[in-house]
Amino acid sequence: MAEQQAPLNGAYYGPAVPPPTKHYHRPGRGGDCGCCCCLFTLLIKIIVSVVLILGLAALIVWLIFRPINKVKFHVTDASLTEFNLTSNNNLNYKLALNITIRNPNKKIGVHYDRIEARVYYDDKRLTSVRLTPFYQGHKNTSYLNPVFEGQQILLGGAFRDYNKEKNAGSFSIDVKLKLKVRFKLGKIKTPKFKPTIECDLKVPLNSSNGRFGGPFETTKCDVDF
């Protein structure tokens, strides 16, 4: 006859469950590295975003003003009514110019916010004049008429060059236009640009019988942005 198992006192829960093992996290370099990596990643994202925004803005401006053609400057006439050297090497001069400005663009206008005309002889500046600012519309030709008058002392090489050119009847005179301009397309205006317009002229001296050195030839000027 099989032995009978003695009854259990109380509830039976099975074998004993060992207590959970406690894990201790020892602070070290890993946490600091993770924080620094996050900051570095955020900084990189900000820089990339700024670069993309600036690049997109530059692309939009380029697409808008891509069809722009260079504005053209010509000196169509020059009247040198006085260019005389006195006994004490004072150069008395009077020069009047006709300058045309052609804007060939179909949609772009130009604001001439500042126009300063300077005249040079033998790399020495004689004088400068300020001209009235204006706005030039698209497909338009504008005219400037600066007049330079005064006196300047010539020394050394300039004095020798003057005597040579006087015998030839025409003088090498340089004119520069210092500009501040803005381009306009619809309601959009660019920031100011400061181009320099350089015109290397060969100007005949006017006399009572006409121009001693022959007629003045229309001269194209160089535009340097």
PDB file of C-alpha atoms in Angstrom:
ATOM      1  CA  MET A   1       0.000   0.000   0.000  1.00  0.00           C
ATOM      2  CA  ALA A   2       1.442   3.381  -1.068  1.00  0.00           C
ATOM      3  CA  GLU A   3       2.452   5.839   1.524  1.00  0.00           C
ATOM      4  CA  GLN A   4       0.232   8.857   1.840  1.00  0.00           C
ATOM      5  CA  GLN A   5       1.866  12.335   1.669  1.00  0.00           C
ATOM      6  CA  ALA A   6       1.385  14.366   4.730  1.00  0.00           C
ATOM      7  CA  PRO A   7      -0.847  17.377   4.197  1.00  0.00           C
ATOM      8  CA  LEU A   8       0.904  20.794   3.764  1.00  0.00           C
ATOM      9  CA  ASN A   9       0.357  23.432   6.335  1.00  0.00           C
ATOM     10  CA  GLY A  10      -0.502  26.762   4.760  1.00  0.00           C
ATOM     11  CA  ALA A  11      -0.230  27.851   1.140  1.00  0.00           C
ATOM     12  CA  TYR A  12       2.448  26.433  -1.072  1.00  0.00           C
ATOM     13  CA  TYR A  13       4.264  28.877  -3.350  1.00  0.00           C
ATOM     14  CA  GLY A  14       6.866  26.706  -4.921  1.00  0.00           C
ATOM     15  CA  PRO A  15      10.600  27.064  -4.559  1.00  0.00           C
ATOM     16  CA  ALA A  16      12.049  30.232  -3.041  1.00  0.00           C
ATOM     17  CA  VAL A  17      12.804  33.105  -5.481  1.00  0.00           C
ATOM     18  CA  PRO A  18      16.216  34.681  -4.964  1.00  0.00           C
ATOM     19  CA  PRO A  19      16.283  38.454  -4.328  1.00  0.00           C
ATOM     20  CA  PRO A  20      16.998  40.682  -7.391  1.00  0.00           C
ATOM     21  CA  THR A  21      20.562  41.617  -8.008  1.00  0.00           C
ATOM     22  CA  LYS A  22      21.248  45.308  -7.570  1.00  0.00           C
ATOM     23  CA  HIS A  23      23.235  47.003 -10.332  1.00  0.00           C
ATOM     24  CA  TYR A  24      25.177  50.111  -9.536  1.00  0.00           C
ATOM     25  CA  HIS A  25      25.982  52.637 -12.301  1.00  0.00           C
ATOM     26  CA  ARG A  26      29.388  54.120 -11.834  1.00  0.00           C
ATOM     27  CA  PRO A  27      29.580  57.593 -13.370  1.00  0.00           C
ATOM     28  CA  GLY A  28      32.404  57.976 -15.796  1.00  0.00           C
ATOM     29  CA  ARG A  29      33.336  59.483 -19.122  1.00  0.00           C
ATOM     30  CA  GLY A  30      30.523  57.849 -21.050  1.00  0.00           C
ATOM     31  CA  GLY A  31      27.858  60.323 -19.852  1.00  0.00           C
ATOM     32  CA  ASP A  32      29.969  63.380 -20.539  1.00  0.00           C
ATOM     33  CA  CYS A  33      30.846  62.099 -23.971  1.00  0.00           C
ATOM     34  CA  GLY A  34      27.192  61.561 -24.829  1.00  0.00           C
ATOM     35  CA  CYS A  35      26.307  65.114 -23.773  1.00  0.00           C
ATOM     36  CA  CYS A  36      29.186  66.623 -25.747  1.00  0.00           C
ATOM     37  CA  CYS A  37      28.281  64.567 -28.801  1.00  0.00           C
ATOM     38  CA  CYS A  38      24.709  65.856 -28.645  1.00  0.00           C
ATOM     39  CA  LEU A  39      25.873  69.471 -28.449  1.00  0.00           C
ATOM     40  CA  PHE A  40      28.314  68.959 -31.306  1.00  0.00           C
ATOM     41  CA  THR A  41      25.627  67.348 -33.467  1.00  0.00           C
ATOM     42  CA  LEU A  42      23.239  70.230 -32.734  1.00  0.00           C
ATOM     43  CA  LEU A  43      25.900  72.773 -33.652  1.00  0.00           C
ATOM     44  CA  ILE A  44      26.608  71.005 -36.933  1.00  0.00           C
ATOM     45  CA  LYS A  45      22.893  70.967 -37.766  1.00  0.00           C
ATOM     46  CA  ILE A  46      22.605  74.711 -37.074  1.00  0.00           C
ATOM     47  CA  ILE A  47      25.635  75.501 -39.266  1.00  0.00           C
ATOM     48  CA  VAL A  48      24.344  73.328 -42.112  1.00  0.00           C
ATOM     49  CA  SER A  49      20.908  74.969 -41.879  1.00  0.00           C
ATOM     50  CA  VAL A  50      22.384  78.484 -42.017  1.00  0.00           C
ATOM     51  CA  VAL A  51      24.577  77.565 -45.002  1.00  0.00           C
ATOM     52  CA  LEU A  52      21.594  76.085 -46.838  1.00  0.00           C
ATOM     53  CA  ILE A  53      19.459  79.176 -46.183  1.00  0.00           C
ATOM     54  CA  LEU A  54      22.190  81.549 -47.376  1.00  0.00           C
ATOM     55  CA  GLY A  55      22.840  79.394 -50.416  1.00  0.00           C
ATOM     56  CA  LEU A  56      19.143  79.355 -51.289  1.00  0.00           C
ATOM     57  CA  ALA A  57      18.925  83.140 -50.938  1.00  0.00           C
ATOM     58  CA  ALA A  58      21.986  83.604 -53.171  1.00  0.00           C
ATOM     59  CA  LEU A  59      20.488  81.240 -55.745  1.00  0.00           C
ATOM     60  CA  ILE A  60      17.222  83.195 -55.811  1.00  0.00           C
ATOM     61  CA  VAL A  61      19.058  86.507 -56.312  1.00  0.00           C
ATOM     62  CA  TRP A  62      21.198  84.977 -59.048  1.00  0.00           C
ATOM     63  CA  LEU A  63      18.154  83.562 -60.840  1.00  0.00           C
ATOM     64  CA  ILE A  64      16.453  86.948 -60.690  1.00  0.00           C
ATOM     65  CA  PHE A  65      19.379  89.029 -61.941  1.00  0.00           C
ATOM     66  CA  ARG A  66      20.985  86.410 -64.193  1.00  0.00           C
ATOM     67  CA  PRO A  67      19.876  88.060 -67.455  1.00  0.00           C
ATOM     68  CA  ILE A  68      21.547  91.377 -66.500  1.00  0.00           C
ATOM     69  CA  ASN A  69      23.707  92.939 -69.200  1.00  0.00           C
ATOM     70  CA  LYS A  70      26.481  95.362 -68.439  1.00  0.00           C
ATOM     71  CA  VAL A  71      25.584  99.015 -68.492  1.00  0.00           C
ATOM     72  CA  LYS A  72      27.709 100.720 -71.144  1.00  0.00           C
ATOM     73  CA  PHE A  73      29.499 104.057 -70.818  1.00  0.00           C
ATOM     74  CA  HIS A  74      30.846 106.118 -73.737  1.00  0.00           C
ATOM     75  CA  VAL A  75      32.396 109.556 -73.994  1.00  0.00           C
ATOM     76  CA  THR A  76      30.840 110.844 -77.208  1.00  0.00           C
ATOM     77  CA  ASP A  77      32.390 114.326 -77.200  1.00  0.00           C
ATOM     78  CA  ALA A  78      35.137 116.229 -75.394  1.00  0.00           C
ATOM     79  CA  SER A  79      35.773 119.951 -75.674  1.00  0.00           C
ATOM     80  CA  LEU A  80      39.147 121.146 -74.378  1.00  0.00           C
ATOM     81  CA  THR A  81      38.915 124.903 -74.714  1.00  0.00           C
ATOM     82  CA  GLU A  82      41.805 125.675 -72.381  1.00  0.00           C
ATOM     83  CA  PHE A  83      44.903 123.685 -71.560  1.00  0.00           C
ATOM     84  CA  ASN A  84      47.681 126.244 -71.190  1.00  0.00           C
ATOM     85  CA  LEU A  85      50.831 126.166 -69.107  1.00  0.00           C
ATOM     86  CA  THR A  86      51.978 129.457 -67.576  1.00  0.00           C
ATOM     87  CA  SER A  87      55.534 130.561 -66.883  1.00  0.00           C
ATOM     88  CA  ASN A  88      55.330 129.337 -63.275  1.00  0.00           C
ATOM     89  CA  ASN A  89      54.192 125.824 -64.390  1.00  0.00           C
ATOM     90  CA  ASN A  90      50.519 126.378 -63.576  1.00  0.00           C
ATOM     91  CA  LEU A  91      48.244 124.425 -65.906  1.00  0.00           C
ATOM     92  CA  ASN A  92      45.000 126.275 -66.641  1.00  0.00           C
ATOM     93  CA  TYR A  93      42.376 123.905 -68.004  1.00  0.00           C
ATOM     94  CA  LYS A  94      38.740 123.735 -69.029  1.00  0.00           C
ATOM     95  CA  LEU A  95      37.271 120.462 -70.238  1.00  0.00           C
ATOM     96  CA  ALA A  96      33.629 119.671 -71.037  1.00  0.00           C
ATOM     97  CA  LEU A  97      32.452 116.112 -71.705  1.00  0.00           C
ATOM     98  CA  ASN A  98      29.374 114.413 -73.090  1.00  0.00           C
ATOM     99  CA  ILE A  99      28.958 110.948 -71.559  1.00  0.00           C
ATOM    100  CA  THR A 100      26.246 108.468 -72.516  1.00  0.00           C
ATOM    101  CA  ILE A 101      25.069 105.668 -70.230  1.00  0.00           C
ATOM    102  CA  ARG A 102      23.161 102.861 -71.923  1.00  0.00           C
ATOM    103  CA  ASN A 103      21.110 100.385 -69.881  1.00  0.00           C
ATOM    104  CA  PRO A 104      20.341  97.512 -72.309  1.00  0.00           C
ATOM    105  CA  ASN A 105      18.336  95.405 -69.840  1.00  0.00           C
ATOM    106  CA  LYS A 106      14.649  94.821 -70.445  1.00  0.00           C
ATOM    107  CA  LYS A 107      13.500  94.515 -66.832  1.00  0.00           C
ATOM    108  CA  ILE A 108      16.238  96.008 -64.682  1.00  0.00           C
ATOM    109  CA  GLY A 109      16.599  99.673 -63.750  1.00  0.00           C
ATOM    110  CA  VAL A 110      19.558 101.370 -62.080  1.00  0.00           C
ATOM    111  CA  HIS A 111      19.620 103.847 -59.204  1.00  0.00           C
ATOM    112  CA  TYR A 112      22.680 106.107 -59.419  1.00  0.00           C
ATOM    113  CA  ASP A 113      22.845 107.248 -55.801  1.00  0.00           C
ATOM    114  CA  ARG A 114      26.244 108.902 -56.116  1.00  0.00           C
ATOM    115  CA  ILE A 115      28.229 110.104 -59.139  1.00  0.00           C
ATOM    116  CA  GLU A 116      31.645 111.668 -58.735  1.00  0.00           C
ATOM    117  CA  ALA A 117      33.603 112.532 -61.885  1.00  0.00           C
ATOM    118  CA  ARG A 118      37.384 112.918 -61.606  1.00  0.00           C
ATOM    119  CA  VAL A 119      39.837 114.111 -64.240  1.00  0.00           C
ATOM    120  CA  TYR A 120      43.542 113.188 -64.371  1.00  0.00           C
ATOM    121  CA  TYR A 121      46.504 114.316 -66.404  1.00  0.00           C
ATOM    122  CA  ASP A 122      49.719 112.280 -66.306  1.00  0.00           C
ATOM    123  CA  ASP A 123      48.312 110.295 -63.319  1.00  0.00           C
ATOM    124  CA  LYS A 124      47.804 113.508 -61.342  1.00  0.00           C
ATOM    125  CA  ARG A 125      44.250 114.383 -60.352  1.00  0.00           C
ATOM    126  CA  LEU A 126      43.281 117.844 -61.489  1.00  0.00           C
ATOM    127  CA  THR A 127      39.838 118.146 -59.942  1.00  0.00           C
ATOM    128  CA  SER A 128      36.525 116.365 -59.350  1.00  0.00           C
ATOM    129  CA  VAL A 129      32.848 117.286 -59.627  1.00  0.00           C
ATOM    130  CA  ARG A 130      29.675 115.794 -58.152  1.00  0.00           C
ATOM    131  CA  LEU A 131      26.801 115.122 -60.521  1.00  0.00           C
ATOM    132  CA  THR A 132      23.097 114.891 -59.725  1.00  0.00           C
ATOM    133  CA  PRO A 133      21.888 111.388 -58.716  1.00  0.00           C
ATOM    134  CA  PHE A 134      19.132 109.877 -60.852  1.00  0.00           C
ATOM    135  CA  TYR A 135      17.222 106.698 -61.707  1.00  0.00           C
ATOM    136  CA  GLN A 136      17.687 105.070 -65.104  1.00  0.00           C
ATOM    137  CA  GLY A 137      14.882 102.906 -66.394  1.00  0.00           C
ATOM    138  CA  HIS A 138      15.275  99.733 -68.447  1.00  0.00           C
ATOM    139  CA  LYS A 139      16.218  99.969 -72.143  1.00  0.00           C
ATOM    140  CA  ASN A 140      17.188 103.594 -71.587  1.00  0.00           C
ATOM    141  CA  THR A 141      20.032 105.963 -72.488  1.00  0.00           C
ATOM    142  CA  SER A 142      21.029 108.725 -70.061  1.00  0.00           C
ATOM    143  CA  TYR A 143      23.484 111.599 -70.463  1.00  0.00           C
ATOM    144  CA  LEU A 144      26.072 113.221 -68.222  1.00  0.00           C
ATOM    145  CA  ASN A 145      27.726 116.565 -68.980  1.00  0.00           C
ATOM    146  CA  PRO A 146      30.517 117.218 -66.482  1.00  0.00           C
ATOM    147  CA  VAL A 147      32.666 120.337 -66.826  1.00  0.00           C
ATOM    148  CA  PHE A 148      36.126 120.515 -65.255  1.00  0.00           C
ATOM    149  CA  GLU A 149      37.792 123.883 -64.789  1.00  0.00           C
ATOM    150  CA  GLY A 150      40.697 125.153 -62.704  1.00  0.00           C
ATOM    151  CA  GLN A 151      44.471 125.105 -62.455  1.00  0.00           C
ATOM    152  CA  GLN A 152      47.141 122.715 -61.272  1.00  0.00           C
ATOM    153  CA  ILE A 153      50.924 122.814 -60.965  1.00  0.00           C
ATOM    154  CA  LEU A 154      52.845 120.493 -63.284  1.00  0.00           C
ATOM    155  CA  LEU A 155      56.278 119.242 -62.260  1.00  0.00           C
ATOM    156  CA  GLY A 156      58.921 116.861 -63.572  1.00  0.00           C
ATOM    157  CA  GLY A 157      57.661 114.235 -66.001  1.00  0.00           C
ATOM    158  CA  ALA A 158      54.237 115.826 -66.349  1.00  0.00           C
ATOM    159  CA  PHE A 159      55.850 119.033 -67.574  1.00  0.00           C
ATOM    160  CA  ARG A 160      57.860 117.146 -70.237  1.00  0.00           C
ATOM    161  CA  ASP A 161      54.810 115.127 -71.352  1.00  0.00           C
ATOM    162  CA  TYR A 162      52.787 118.311 -71.694  1.00  0.00           C
ATOM    163  CA  ASN A 163      55.314 119.846 -74.122  1.00  0.00           C
ATOM    164  CA  LYS A 164      55.362 116.699 -76.263  1.00  0.00           C
ATOM    165  CA  GLU A 165      51.596 116.439 -76.482  1.00  0.00           C
ATOM    166  CA  LYS A 166      51.206 120.141 -77.116  1.00  0.00           C
ATOM    167  CA  ASN A 167      53.250 119.759 -80.294  1.00  0.00           C
ATOM    168  CA  ALA A 168      51.050 116.818 -81.314  1.00  0.00           C
ATOM    169  CA  GLY A 169      47.888 118.864 -80.723  1.00  0.00           C
ATOM    170  CA  SER A 170      46.080 116.431 -78.408  1.00  0.00           C
ATOM    171  CA  PHE A 171      46.406 115.398 -74.771  1.00  0.00           C
ATOM    172  CA  SER A 172      46.050 112.106 -72.922  1.00  0.00           C
ATOM    173  CA  ILE A 173      43.441 112.808 -70.266  1.00  0.00           C
ATOM    174  CA  ASP A 174      41.860 110.199 -68.005  1.00  0.00           C
ATOM    175  CA  VAL A 175      38.374 110.496 -66.559  1.00  0.00           C
ATOM    176  CA  LYS A 176      37.000 108.284 -63.803  1.00  0.00           C
ATOM    177  CA  LEU A 177      33.460 108.015 -62.500  1.00  0.00           C
ATOM    178  CA  LYS A 178      33.110 106.831 -58.919  1.00  0.00           C
ATOM    179  CA  LEU A 179      29.585 105.467 -58.511  1.00  0.00           C
ATOM    180  CA  LYS A 180      27.245 104.061 -55.919  1.00  0.00           C
ATOM    181  CA  VAL A 181      24.482 102.141 -57.691  1.00  0.00           C
ATOM    182  CA  ARG A 182      21.595  99.815 -56.930  1.00  0.00           C
ATOM    183  CA  PHE A 183      19.831  97.570 -59.413  1.00  0.00           C
ATOM    184  CA  LYS A 184      16.041  97.368 -59.351  1.00  0.00           C
ATOM    185  CA  LEU A 185      13.732  94.630 -60.615  1.00  0.00           C
ATOM    186  CA  GLY A 186      10.103  95.303 -59.804  1.00  0.00           C
ATOM    187  CA  LYS A 187      10.051  96.017 -56.077  1.00  0.00           C
ATOM    188  CA  ILE A 188      13.322  94.220 -55.425  1.00  0.00           C
ATOM    189  CA  LYS A 189      16.465  96.331 -54.972  1.00  0.00           C
ATOM    190  CA  THR A 190      19.981  95.058 -54.550  1.00  0.00           C
ATOM    191  CA  PRO A 191      22.473  96.393 -51.998  1.00  0.00           C
ATOM    192  CA  LYS A 192      24.728  99.213 -53.179  1.00  0.00           C
ATOM    193  CA  PHE A 193      27.618  98.484 -55.521  1.00  0.00           C
ATOM    194  CA  LYS A 194      30.609 100.811 -55.975  1.00  0.00           C
ATOM    195  CA  PRO A 195      31.868 100.428 -59.551  1.00  0.00           C
ATOM    196  CA  THR A 196      34.563 102.616 -61.080  1.00  0.00           C
ATOM    197  CA  ILE A 197      34.221 103.752 -64.692  1.00  0.00           C
ATOM    198  CA  GLU A 198      37.542 104.487 -66.415  1.00  0.00           C
ATOM    199  CA  CYS A 199      37.750 106.474 -69.649  1.00  0.00           C
ATOM    200  CA  ASP A 200      41.157 106.922 -71.300  1.00  0.00           C
ATOM    201  CA  LEU A 201      40.754 109.881 -73.640  1.00  0.00           C
ATOM    202  CA  LYS A 202      42.805 111.455 -76.370  1.00  0.00           C
ATOM    203  CA  VAL A 203      41.482 115.017 -76.422  1.00  0.00           C
ATOM    204  CA  PRO A 204      42.418 117.550 -79.135  1.00  0.00           C
ATOM    205  CA  LEU A 205      42.906 121.147 -78.091  1.00  0.00           C
ATOM    206  CA  ASN A 206      40.283 123.514 -79.438  1.00  0.00           C
ATOM    207  CA  SER A 207      41.539 126.589 -81.208  1.00  0.00           C
ATOM    208  CA  SER A 208      39.882 129.565 -82.845  1.00  0.00           C
ATOM    209  CA  ASN A 209      40.221 127.785 -86.178  1.00  0.00           C
ATOM    210  CA  GLY A 210      38.893 124.464 -84.969  1.00  0.00           C
ATOM    211  CA  ARG A 211      40.435 121.472 -83.215  1.00  0.00           C
ATOM    212  CA  PHE A 212      44.180 121.495 -83.633  1.00  0.00           C
ATOM    213  CA  GLY A 213      44.613 117.744 -83.131  1.00  0.00           C
ATOM    214  CA  GLY A 214      41.686 116.654 -85.297  1.00  0.00           C
ATOM    215  CA  PRO A 215      38.186 115.544 -84.287  1.00  0.00           C
ATOM    216  CA  PHE A 216      37.516 113.751 -81.026  1.00  0.00           C
ATOM    217  CA  GLU A 217      36.730 110.050 -81.395  1.00  0.00           C
ATOM    218  CA  THR A 218      33.994 108.431 -79.314  1.00  0.00           C
ATOM    219  CA  THR A 219      35.645 106.395 -76.563  1.00  0.00           C
ATOM    220  CA  LYS A 220      34.255 103.368 -74.765  1.00  0.00           C
ATOM    221  CA  CYS A 221      34.887 103.302 -71.028  1.00  0.00           C
ATOM    222  CA  ASP A 222      35.823 100.311 -68.893  1.00  0.00           C
ATOM    223  CA  VAL A 223      33.510  99.239 -66.073  1.00  0.00           C
ATOM    224  CA  ASP A 224      35.190  97.795 -62.991  1.00  0.00           C
ATOM    225  CA  PHE A 225      32.987  96.395 -60.218  1.00  0.00           C
TER     226      PHE A 225
END
